[in-house]
Coordinates of C-alpha atoms and ligand atoms in Angstrom, one line a residue:
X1 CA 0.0 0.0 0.0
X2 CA 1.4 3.7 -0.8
X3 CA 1.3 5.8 2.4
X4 CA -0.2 9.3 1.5
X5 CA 2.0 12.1 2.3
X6 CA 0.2 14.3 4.3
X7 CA 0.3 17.8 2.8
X8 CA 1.4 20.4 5.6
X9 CA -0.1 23.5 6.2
X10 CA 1.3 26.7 7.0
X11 CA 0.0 30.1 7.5
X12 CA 1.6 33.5 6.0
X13 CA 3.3 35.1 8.9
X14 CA 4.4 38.3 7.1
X15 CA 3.1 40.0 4.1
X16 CA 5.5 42.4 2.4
X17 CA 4.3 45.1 0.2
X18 CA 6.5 47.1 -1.9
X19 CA 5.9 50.2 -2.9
X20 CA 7.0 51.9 -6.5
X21 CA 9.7 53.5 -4.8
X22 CA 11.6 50.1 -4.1
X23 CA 10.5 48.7 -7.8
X24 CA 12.0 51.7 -10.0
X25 CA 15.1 49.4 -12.0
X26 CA 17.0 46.0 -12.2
X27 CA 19.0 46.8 -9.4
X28 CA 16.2 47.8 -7.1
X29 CA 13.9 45.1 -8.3
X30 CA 16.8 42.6 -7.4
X31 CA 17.0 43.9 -4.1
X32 CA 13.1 43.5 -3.4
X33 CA 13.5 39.5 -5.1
X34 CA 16.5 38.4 -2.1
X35 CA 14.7 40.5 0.6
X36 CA 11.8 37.9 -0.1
X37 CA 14.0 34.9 -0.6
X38 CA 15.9 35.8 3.2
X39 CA 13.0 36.1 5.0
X40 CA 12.8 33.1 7.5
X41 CA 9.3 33.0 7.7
X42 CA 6.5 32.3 5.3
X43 CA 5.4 35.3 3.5
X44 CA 3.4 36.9 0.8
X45 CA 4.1 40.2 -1.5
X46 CA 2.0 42.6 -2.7
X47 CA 3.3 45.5 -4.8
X48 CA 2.6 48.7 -6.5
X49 CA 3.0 49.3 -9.8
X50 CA 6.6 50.3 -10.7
X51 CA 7.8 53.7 -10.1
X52 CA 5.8 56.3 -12.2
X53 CA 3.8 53.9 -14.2
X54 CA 0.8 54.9 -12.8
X55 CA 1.1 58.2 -14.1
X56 CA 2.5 57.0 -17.3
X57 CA -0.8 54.8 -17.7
X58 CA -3.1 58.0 -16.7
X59 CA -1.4 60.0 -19.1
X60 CA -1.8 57.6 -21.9
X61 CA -5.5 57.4 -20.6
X62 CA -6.1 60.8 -20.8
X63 CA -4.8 61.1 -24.1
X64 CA -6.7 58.4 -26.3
X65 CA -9.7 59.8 -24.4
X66 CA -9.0 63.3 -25.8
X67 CA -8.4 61.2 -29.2
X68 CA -4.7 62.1 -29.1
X69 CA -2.7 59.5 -31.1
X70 CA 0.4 59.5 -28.9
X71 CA -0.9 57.6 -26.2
X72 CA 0.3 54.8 -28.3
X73 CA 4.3 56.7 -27.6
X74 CA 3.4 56.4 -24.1
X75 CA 2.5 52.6 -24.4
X76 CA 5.3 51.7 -26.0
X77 CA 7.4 53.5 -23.3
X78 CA 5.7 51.7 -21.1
X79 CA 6.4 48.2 -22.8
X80 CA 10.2 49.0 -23.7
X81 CA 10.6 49.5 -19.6
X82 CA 9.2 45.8 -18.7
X83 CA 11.0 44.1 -21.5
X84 CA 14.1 46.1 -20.8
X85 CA 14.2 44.9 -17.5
X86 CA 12.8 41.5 -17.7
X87 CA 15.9 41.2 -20.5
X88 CA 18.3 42.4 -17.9
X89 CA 16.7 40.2 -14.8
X90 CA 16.1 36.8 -16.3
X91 CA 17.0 33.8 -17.8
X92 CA 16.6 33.3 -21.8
X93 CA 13.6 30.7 -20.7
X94 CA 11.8 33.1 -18.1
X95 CA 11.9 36.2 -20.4
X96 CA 10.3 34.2 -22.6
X97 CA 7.8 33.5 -20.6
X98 CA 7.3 37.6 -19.3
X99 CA 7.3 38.5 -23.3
X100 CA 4.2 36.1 -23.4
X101 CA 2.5 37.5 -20.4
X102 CA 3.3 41.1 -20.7
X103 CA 1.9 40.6 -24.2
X104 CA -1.2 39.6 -23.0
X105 CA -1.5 42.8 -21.1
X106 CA -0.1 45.0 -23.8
X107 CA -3.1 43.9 -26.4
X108 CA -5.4 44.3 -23.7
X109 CA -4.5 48.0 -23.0
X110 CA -4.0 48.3 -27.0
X111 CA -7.4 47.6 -27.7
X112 CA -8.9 49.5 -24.5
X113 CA -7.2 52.5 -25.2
X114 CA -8.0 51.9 -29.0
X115 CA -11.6 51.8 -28.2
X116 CA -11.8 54.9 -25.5
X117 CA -9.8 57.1 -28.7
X118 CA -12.5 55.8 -31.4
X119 CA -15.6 56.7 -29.1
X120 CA -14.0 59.6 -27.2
X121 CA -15.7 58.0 -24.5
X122 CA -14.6 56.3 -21.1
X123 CA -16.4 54.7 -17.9
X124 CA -14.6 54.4 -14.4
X125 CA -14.7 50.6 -15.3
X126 CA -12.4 51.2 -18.5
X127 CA -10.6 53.9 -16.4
X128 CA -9.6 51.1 -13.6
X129 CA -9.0 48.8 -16.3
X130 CA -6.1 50.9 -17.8
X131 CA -4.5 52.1 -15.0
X132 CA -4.5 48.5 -13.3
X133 CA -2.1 47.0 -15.8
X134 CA 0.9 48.7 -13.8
X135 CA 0.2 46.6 -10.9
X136 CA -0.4 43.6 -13.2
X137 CA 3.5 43.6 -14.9
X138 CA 5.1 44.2 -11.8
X139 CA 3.7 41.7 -9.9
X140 CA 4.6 39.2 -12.8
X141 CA 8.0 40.7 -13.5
X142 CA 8.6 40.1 -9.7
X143 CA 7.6 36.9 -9.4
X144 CA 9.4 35.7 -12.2
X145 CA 12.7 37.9 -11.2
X146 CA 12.1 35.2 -7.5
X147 CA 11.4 32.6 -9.3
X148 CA 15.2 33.0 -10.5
X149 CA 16.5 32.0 -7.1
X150 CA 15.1 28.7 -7.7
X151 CA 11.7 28.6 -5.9
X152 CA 8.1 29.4 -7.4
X153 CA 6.0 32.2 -7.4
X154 CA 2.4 32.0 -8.1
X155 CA 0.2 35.3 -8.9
X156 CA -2.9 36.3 -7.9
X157 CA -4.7 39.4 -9.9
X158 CA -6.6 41.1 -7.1
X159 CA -9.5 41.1 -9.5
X160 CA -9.9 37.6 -9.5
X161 CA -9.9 36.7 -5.9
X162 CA -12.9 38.2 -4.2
X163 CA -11.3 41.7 -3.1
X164 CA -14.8 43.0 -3.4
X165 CA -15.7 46.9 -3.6
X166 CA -18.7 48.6 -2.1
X167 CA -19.1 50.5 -5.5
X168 CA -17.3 51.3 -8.1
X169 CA -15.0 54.5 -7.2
X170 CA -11.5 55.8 -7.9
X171 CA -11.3 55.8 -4.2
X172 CA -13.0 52.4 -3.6
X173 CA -13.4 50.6 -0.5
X174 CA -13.5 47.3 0.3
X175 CA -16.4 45.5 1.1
X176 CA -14.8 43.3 4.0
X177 CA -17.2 40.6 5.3
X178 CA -17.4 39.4 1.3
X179 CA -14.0 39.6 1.2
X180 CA -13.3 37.5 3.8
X181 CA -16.2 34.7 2.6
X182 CA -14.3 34.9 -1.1
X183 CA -10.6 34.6 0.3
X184 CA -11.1 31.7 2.1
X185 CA -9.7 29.4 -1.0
X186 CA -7.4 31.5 -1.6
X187 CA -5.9 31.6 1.7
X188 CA -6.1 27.8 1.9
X189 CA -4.6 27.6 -1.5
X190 CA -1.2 29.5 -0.1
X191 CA -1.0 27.4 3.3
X192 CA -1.4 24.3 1.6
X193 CA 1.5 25.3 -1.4
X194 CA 5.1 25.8 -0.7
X195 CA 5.0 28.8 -3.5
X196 CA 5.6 32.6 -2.6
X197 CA 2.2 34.5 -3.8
X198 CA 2.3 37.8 -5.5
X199 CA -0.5 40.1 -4.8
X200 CA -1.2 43.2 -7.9
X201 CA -2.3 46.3 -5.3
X202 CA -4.2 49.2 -5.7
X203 CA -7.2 47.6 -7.1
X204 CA -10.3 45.4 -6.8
X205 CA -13.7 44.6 -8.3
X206 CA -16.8 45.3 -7.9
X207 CA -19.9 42.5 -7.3
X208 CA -20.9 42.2 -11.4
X209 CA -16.7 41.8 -11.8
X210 CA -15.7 45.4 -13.0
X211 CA -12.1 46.6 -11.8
X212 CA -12.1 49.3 -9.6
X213 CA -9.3 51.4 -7.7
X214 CA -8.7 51.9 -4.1
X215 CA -7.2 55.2 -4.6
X216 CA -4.2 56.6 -5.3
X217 CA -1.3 55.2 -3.3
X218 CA -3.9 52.4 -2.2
X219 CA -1.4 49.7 -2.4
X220 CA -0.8 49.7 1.0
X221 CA -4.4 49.5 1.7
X222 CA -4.6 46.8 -0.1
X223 CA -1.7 45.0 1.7
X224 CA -3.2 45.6 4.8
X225 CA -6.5 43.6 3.8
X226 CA -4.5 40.7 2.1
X227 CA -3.2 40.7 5.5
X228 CA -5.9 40.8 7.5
X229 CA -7.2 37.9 4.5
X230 CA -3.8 35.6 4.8
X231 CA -4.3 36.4 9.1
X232 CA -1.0 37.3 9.3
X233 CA 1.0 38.6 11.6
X234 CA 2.9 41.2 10.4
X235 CA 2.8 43.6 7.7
X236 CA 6.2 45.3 6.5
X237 CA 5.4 48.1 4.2
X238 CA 9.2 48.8 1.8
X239 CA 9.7 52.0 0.8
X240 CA 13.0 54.2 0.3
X241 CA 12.7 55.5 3.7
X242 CA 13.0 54.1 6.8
X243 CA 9.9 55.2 8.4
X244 CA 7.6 58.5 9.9
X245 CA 10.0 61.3 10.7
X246 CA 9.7 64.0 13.3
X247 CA 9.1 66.4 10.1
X248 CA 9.5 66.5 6.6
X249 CA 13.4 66.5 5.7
X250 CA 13.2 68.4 2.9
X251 CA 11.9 70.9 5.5
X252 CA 13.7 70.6 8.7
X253 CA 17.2 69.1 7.7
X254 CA 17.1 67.4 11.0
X255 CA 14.2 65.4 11.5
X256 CA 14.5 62.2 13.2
X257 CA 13.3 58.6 12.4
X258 CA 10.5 57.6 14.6
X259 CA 11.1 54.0 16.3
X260 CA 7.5 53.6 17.2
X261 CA 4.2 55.1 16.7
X262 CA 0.8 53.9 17.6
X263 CA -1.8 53.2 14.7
X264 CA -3.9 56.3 15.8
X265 CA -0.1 58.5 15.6
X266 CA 0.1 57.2 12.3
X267 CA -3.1 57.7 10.7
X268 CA -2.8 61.3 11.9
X269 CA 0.5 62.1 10.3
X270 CA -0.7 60.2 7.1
X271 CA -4.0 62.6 7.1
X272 CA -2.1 65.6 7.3
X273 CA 0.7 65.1 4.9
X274 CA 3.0 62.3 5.7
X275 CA 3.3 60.6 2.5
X276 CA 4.7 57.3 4.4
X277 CA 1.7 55.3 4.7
X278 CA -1.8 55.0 3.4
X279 CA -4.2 56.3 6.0
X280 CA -7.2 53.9 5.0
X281 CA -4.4 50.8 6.1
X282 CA -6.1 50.8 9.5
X283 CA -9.5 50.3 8.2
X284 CA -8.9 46.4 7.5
X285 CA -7.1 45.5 10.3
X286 CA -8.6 47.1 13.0
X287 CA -10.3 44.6 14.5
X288 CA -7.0 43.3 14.1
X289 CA -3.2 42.1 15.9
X290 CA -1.6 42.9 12.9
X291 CA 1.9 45.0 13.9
X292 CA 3.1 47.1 11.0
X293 CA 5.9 47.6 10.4
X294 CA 8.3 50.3 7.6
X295 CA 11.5 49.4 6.4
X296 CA 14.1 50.8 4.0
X297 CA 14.2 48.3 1.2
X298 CA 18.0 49.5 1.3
X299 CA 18.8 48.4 4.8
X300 CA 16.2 46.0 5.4
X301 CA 17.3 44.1 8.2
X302 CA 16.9 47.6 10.2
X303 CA 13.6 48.4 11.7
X304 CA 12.6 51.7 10.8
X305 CA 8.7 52.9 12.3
X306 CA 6.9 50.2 13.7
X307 CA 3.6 50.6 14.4
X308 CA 1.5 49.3 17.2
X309 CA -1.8 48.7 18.6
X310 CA -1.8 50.2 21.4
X311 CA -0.7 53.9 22.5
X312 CA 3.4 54.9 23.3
X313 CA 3.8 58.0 24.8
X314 CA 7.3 59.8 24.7
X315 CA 8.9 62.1 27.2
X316 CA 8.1 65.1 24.7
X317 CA 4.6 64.1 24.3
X318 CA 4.6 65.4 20.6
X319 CA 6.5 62.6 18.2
X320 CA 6.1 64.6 14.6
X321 CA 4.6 67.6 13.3
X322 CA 3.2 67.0 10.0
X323 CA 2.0 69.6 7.6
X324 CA -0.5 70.1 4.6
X325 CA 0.0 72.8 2.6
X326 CA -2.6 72.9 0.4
X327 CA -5.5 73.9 2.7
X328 CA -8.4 76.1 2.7
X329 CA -11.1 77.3 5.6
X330 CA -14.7 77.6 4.2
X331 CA -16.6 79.7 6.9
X332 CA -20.4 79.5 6.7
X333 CA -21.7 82.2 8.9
X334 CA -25.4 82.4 10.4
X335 CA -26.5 83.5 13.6
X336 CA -27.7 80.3 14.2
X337 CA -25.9 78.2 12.7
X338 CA -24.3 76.7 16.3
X339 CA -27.4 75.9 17.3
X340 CA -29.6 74.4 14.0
X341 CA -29.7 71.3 14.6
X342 CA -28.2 68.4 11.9
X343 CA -26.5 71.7 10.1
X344 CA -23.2 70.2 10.0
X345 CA -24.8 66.3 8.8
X346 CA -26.5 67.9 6.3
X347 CA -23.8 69.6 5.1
X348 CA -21.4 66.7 5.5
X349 CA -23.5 64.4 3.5
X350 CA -24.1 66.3 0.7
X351 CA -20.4 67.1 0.5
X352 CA -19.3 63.2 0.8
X353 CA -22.0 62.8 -2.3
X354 CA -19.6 64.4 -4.3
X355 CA -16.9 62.7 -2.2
X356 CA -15.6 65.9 -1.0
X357 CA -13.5 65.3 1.5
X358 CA -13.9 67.4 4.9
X359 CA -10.5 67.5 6.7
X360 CA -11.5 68.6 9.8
X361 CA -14.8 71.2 11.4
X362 CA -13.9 73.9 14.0
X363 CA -17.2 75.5 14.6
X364 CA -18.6 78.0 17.2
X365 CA -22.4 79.4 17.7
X366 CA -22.7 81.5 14.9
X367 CA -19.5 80.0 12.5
X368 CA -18.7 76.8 11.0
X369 CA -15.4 76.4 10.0
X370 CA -14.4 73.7 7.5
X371 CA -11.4 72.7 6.6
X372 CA -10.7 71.2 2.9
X373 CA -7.9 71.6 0.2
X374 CA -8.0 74.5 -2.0
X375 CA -10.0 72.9 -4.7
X376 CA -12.3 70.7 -3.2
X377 CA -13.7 74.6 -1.3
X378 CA -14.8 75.8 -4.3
X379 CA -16.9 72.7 -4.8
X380 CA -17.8 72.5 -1.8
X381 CA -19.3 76.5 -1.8
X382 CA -21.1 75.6 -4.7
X383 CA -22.9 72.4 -3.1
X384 CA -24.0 74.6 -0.3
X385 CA -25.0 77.3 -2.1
X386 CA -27.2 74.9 -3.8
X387 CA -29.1 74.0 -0.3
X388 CA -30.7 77.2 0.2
X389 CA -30.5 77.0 3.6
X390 CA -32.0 79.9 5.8
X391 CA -29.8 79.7 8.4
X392 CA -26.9 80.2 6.8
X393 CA -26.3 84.1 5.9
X394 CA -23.1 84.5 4.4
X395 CA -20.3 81.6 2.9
X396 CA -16.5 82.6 2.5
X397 CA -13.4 81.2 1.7
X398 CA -10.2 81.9 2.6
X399 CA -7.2 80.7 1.5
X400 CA -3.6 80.0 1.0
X401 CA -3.1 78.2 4.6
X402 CA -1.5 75.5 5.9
X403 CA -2.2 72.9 8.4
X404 CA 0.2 71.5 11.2
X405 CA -0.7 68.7 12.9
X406 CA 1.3 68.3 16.4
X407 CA 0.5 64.9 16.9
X408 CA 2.0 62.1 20.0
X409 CA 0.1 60.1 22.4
X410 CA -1.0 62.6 25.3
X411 CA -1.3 66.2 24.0
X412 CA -4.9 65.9 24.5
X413 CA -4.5 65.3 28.4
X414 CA -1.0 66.6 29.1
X415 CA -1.1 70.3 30.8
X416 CA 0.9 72.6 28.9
X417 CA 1.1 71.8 25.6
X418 CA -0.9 73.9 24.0
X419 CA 1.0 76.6 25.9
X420 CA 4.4 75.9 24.9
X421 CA 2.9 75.7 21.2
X422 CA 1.5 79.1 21.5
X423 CA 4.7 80.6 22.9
X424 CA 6.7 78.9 20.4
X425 CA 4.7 80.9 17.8
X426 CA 4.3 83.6 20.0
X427 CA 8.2 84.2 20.1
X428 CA 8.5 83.7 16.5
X429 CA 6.3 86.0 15.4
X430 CA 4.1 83.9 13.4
X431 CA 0.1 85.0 13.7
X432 CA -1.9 81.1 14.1
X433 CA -5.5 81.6 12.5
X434 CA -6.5 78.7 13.8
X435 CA -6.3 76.3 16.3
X436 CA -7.7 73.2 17.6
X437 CA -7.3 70.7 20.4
X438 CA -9.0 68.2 21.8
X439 CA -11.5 66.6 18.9
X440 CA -8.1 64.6 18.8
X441 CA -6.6 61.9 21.4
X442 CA -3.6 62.7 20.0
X443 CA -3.6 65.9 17.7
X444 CA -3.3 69.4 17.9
X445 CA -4.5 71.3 14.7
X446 CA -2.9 74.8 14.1
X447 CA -3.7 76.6 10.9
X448 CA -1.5 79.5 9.9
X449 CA -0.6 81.4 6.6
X450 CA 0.9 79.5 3.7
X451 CA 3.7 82.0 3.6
X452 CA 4.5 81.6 7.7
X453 CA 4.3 77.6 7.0
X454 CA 7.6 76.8 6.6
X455 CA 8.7 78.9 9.1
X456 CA 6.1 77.6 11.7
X457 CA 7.5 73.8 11.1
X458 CA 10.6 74.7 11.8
X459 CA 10.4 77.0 14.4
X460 CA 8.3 74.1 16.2
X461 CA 10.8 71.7 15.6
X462 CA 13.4 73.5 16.5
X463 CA 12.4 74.6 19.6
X464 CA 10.7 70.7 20.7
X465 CA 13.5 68.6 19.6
X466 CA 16.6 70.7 19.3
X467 CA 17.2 72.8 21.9
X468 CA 15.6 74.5 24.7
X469 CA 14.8 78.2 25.4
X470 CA 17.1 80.1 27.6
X471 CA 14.0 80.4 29.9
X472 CA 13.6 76.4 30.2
X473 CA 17.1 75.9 30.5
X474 CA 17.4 78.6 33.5
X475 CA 14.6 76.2 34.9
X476 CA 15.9 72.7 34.4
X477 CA 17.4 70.7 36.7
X478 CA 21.5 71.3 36.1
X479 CA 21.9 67.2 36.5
X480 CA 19.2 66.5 34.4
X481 CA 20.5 64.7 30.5
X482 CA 18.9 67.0 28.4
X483 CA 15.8 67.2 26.9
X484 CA 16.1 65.1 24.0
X485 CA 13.9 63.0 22.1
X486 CA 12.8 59.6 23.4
X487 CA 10.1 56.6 23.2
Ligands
LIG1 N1 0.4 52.4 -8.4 C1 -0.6 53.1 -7.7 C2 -0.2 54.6 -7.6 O1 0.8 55.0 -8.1 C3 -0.8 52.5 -6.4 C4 0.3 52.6 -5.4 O2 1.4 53.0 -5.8 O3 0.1 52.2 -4.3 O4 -1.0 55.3 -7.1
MG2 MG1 2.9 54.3 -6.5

């Protein structure tokens, strides 16, 4: 009698995402194929599109829908990039086997974009369609690049596995409990095999089977519910940093690596600017263990941020400031607007129609205050405009302002902040428009003049991380080591 082998099973301990930032040419693209291969652990890999073929793919969108011919330059840009590095990463045998894939994909987006330049006319549907095939080449360019180390990759489209959206969107989201009833084979699929599975990010599809986006950047969402999918443990976002820094370097020369943040930390700092992590990557794995972790695809075997589930407070209180630029304050005045009740829900859900996108709301008895970016306040004037609502006796915008978000564990409940902030400012000579503390566990809001931005951050900074004021350091204990930054 033959004994059966019995199969084993193992679960996906770590799923590593990289972004386009790791996957930009051979070299790089190397390094992302032997970070996978050391890993002790079993894992899984999802990945963005290679670095700016996204745009590449919008702009050669955009152009056969405005029945401009050289989209087809941009597609065969787009082509010569894959083959050229397929050519320089594999073997004779394997390339052969990319040419045949990637030409699959290239006649697909052939005849799409044909078709969008003959009508002149697009759906979101075709839209996802075109702009998923970035995802779609690099996840099968990296798998194939592994494969070369003499083990087998196996990829999954993220269309075809049950990643199911609530509707179709640029800025999908995913419809969870369906996804987690479709994944199931999927999941048992990769525990039972002894491949490495490739996940495409950034997109889905919807119930009827129509690709859709999760947004811009949405990679790391969708990471974070392949995660949540596989029930892994870890998730290790790549980039070519090593983390959230106290500021952004290329404004304060000498902001710090964070070590560790809670998710709530994060999530702030991603709202407001930090470019580091996608801030819908909570949603998914909320109910959750999942640590997640960001590493420097360079120096992998460093930890850079990790981020955790529950809250870290630091000596400072405030680990980062963050900063968005691009803001504007609509004010919608009324006497009564404080006090009309439903005012702001009614307001809020016509906005999110249109899937305008409130930052934040600082209101007061007669004024509502809300914050947006600069375009989506024009939009967002004419919406309520449109609502005729008696209450409200006069709409303005104003803008040109920036928002900083102080955020660490504890500025909410910790006397004093808000008082060193202002004096901060105060002795710098900057004017704050607004401010806000407290709707926050762990931010404080201040808005001030575009033009005083910079200045603000690194005043701030300065003055939190770098050295004290003559004042504090009459009033510090002469033994004590400083007041530098810790976790
Ligand atoms: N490739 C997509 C983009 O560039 C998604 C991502 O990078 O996460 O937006
Ligand atoms: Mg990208």
């Amino acid at each position: 009698m033959v004994k059966q082998k019995s199969k084993t099973v193992e679960k996906v301990k770590s799923v590593l995402k990289f972004g386009g930032s790791c996957l930009k040419d051979s070299s790089s693209i190397l390094k992302a194929a032997l970070i996978i291969k050391n890993r002790k652990e079993k894992v899984a890999v999802v990945v963005s599109a290679l670095q700016g073929i996204t745009d590449l793919l919008l702009d050669a969108y955009y152009k056969s829908l405005s029945q401009n011919k050289n989209y087809r330059g941009t597609l065969d840009y787009i082509r010569q990039k894959h083959l050229v590095l397929a050519s320089e990463l594999l073997s004779l045998q394997r390339f052969g086997k990319a040419t045949e894939i990637f030409s699959g994909i290239f006649d697909n987006l052939d005849r799409l974009l044909q078709g969008i330049s003959l009508v002149g006319e697009t759906s979101p549907g075709l839209k996802a369609r075109v702009l998923s095939s970035g995802e779609r080449l690099s996840a099968f360019l990296l798998a194939l690049v592994f494969e070369e180390t003499g083990r087998k990759a196996r990829v999954y489209e993220s269309d075809r596995i049950g990643l199911v959206v609530d509707r179709q969107s640029e800025e999908a989201e995913v419809n969870l409990q369906k996804f987690d009833k479709n994944f199931l084979w999927v999941r048992q699929e990769i525990e039972a095999g002894s491949f490495l599975p490739v996940f495409t990010g950034y997109f889905g599809c919807t119930e009827d089977g129509q690709v859709a986006l999760l947004g811009r950047n949405g990679s790391d969402y969708s990471a974070a519910v392949l995660a949540r999918g596989l029930q892994a443990e870890t998730l290790i976002t790549f980039k070519d940093v090593a983390g959230f820094l106290t500021a952004d370097p290329s404004i304060v020369a000498q902001a710090a690596l964070i070590p560790v943040l809670s998710r709530t930390e994060s999530a702030e700092l991603s709202y407001f600017g930090a470019k580091i992590l996608h801030p819908k990557v909570w949603e998914p794995i909320s109910d959750r263990k999942i640590t997640v972790e960001i590493r420097n695809y360079e120096q992998p075997e460093i930890s850079g941020t990790t981020i955790t589930r529950n809250p870290v407070r630091c000596k400072n209180i405030i680990k980062s400031f963050s900063i968005n630029r691009d803001i504007s304050v609509l004010r919608i005045e009324g006497p009564g607007v404080g006090y009309k009740p439903g005012i702001i829900g009614q307001i809020g859900s016509r906005l999110s129609e249109k899937e305008i996108n409130i930052l934040t709301v600082l209101t007061s008895q007669t004024c509502i205050n809300l914050i947006l970016n600069q375009t989506a306040a024009e939009q967002a004037r004419e919406i309520i405009i449109k609502l005729k609502e008696p209450a409200i006796r006069k709409l303005t915008i104003e803008n040109d302002l920036a928002l900083i978000a102080c955020v660490g564990t504890g500025v909410r409940e910790t006397p004093g902040i808000a008082d060193r902030i202002f004096s901060i400012l105060a002795r710098n000579k900057i004017n704050l428009e607004f401010f806000s503390s407290g709707a926050s566990e762990v931010a404080i809001y201040l808005i001030v003049k575009n033009k005083d931005a910079l200045e603000t951050i690194r005043a701030l900074h300065r003055e939190h991380f770098q050295k004290k004021t003559a004042d504090e350091r009459a009033e510090s204990n002469p033994h004590s080591s400083g007041d530098t930054f810790v976790t």
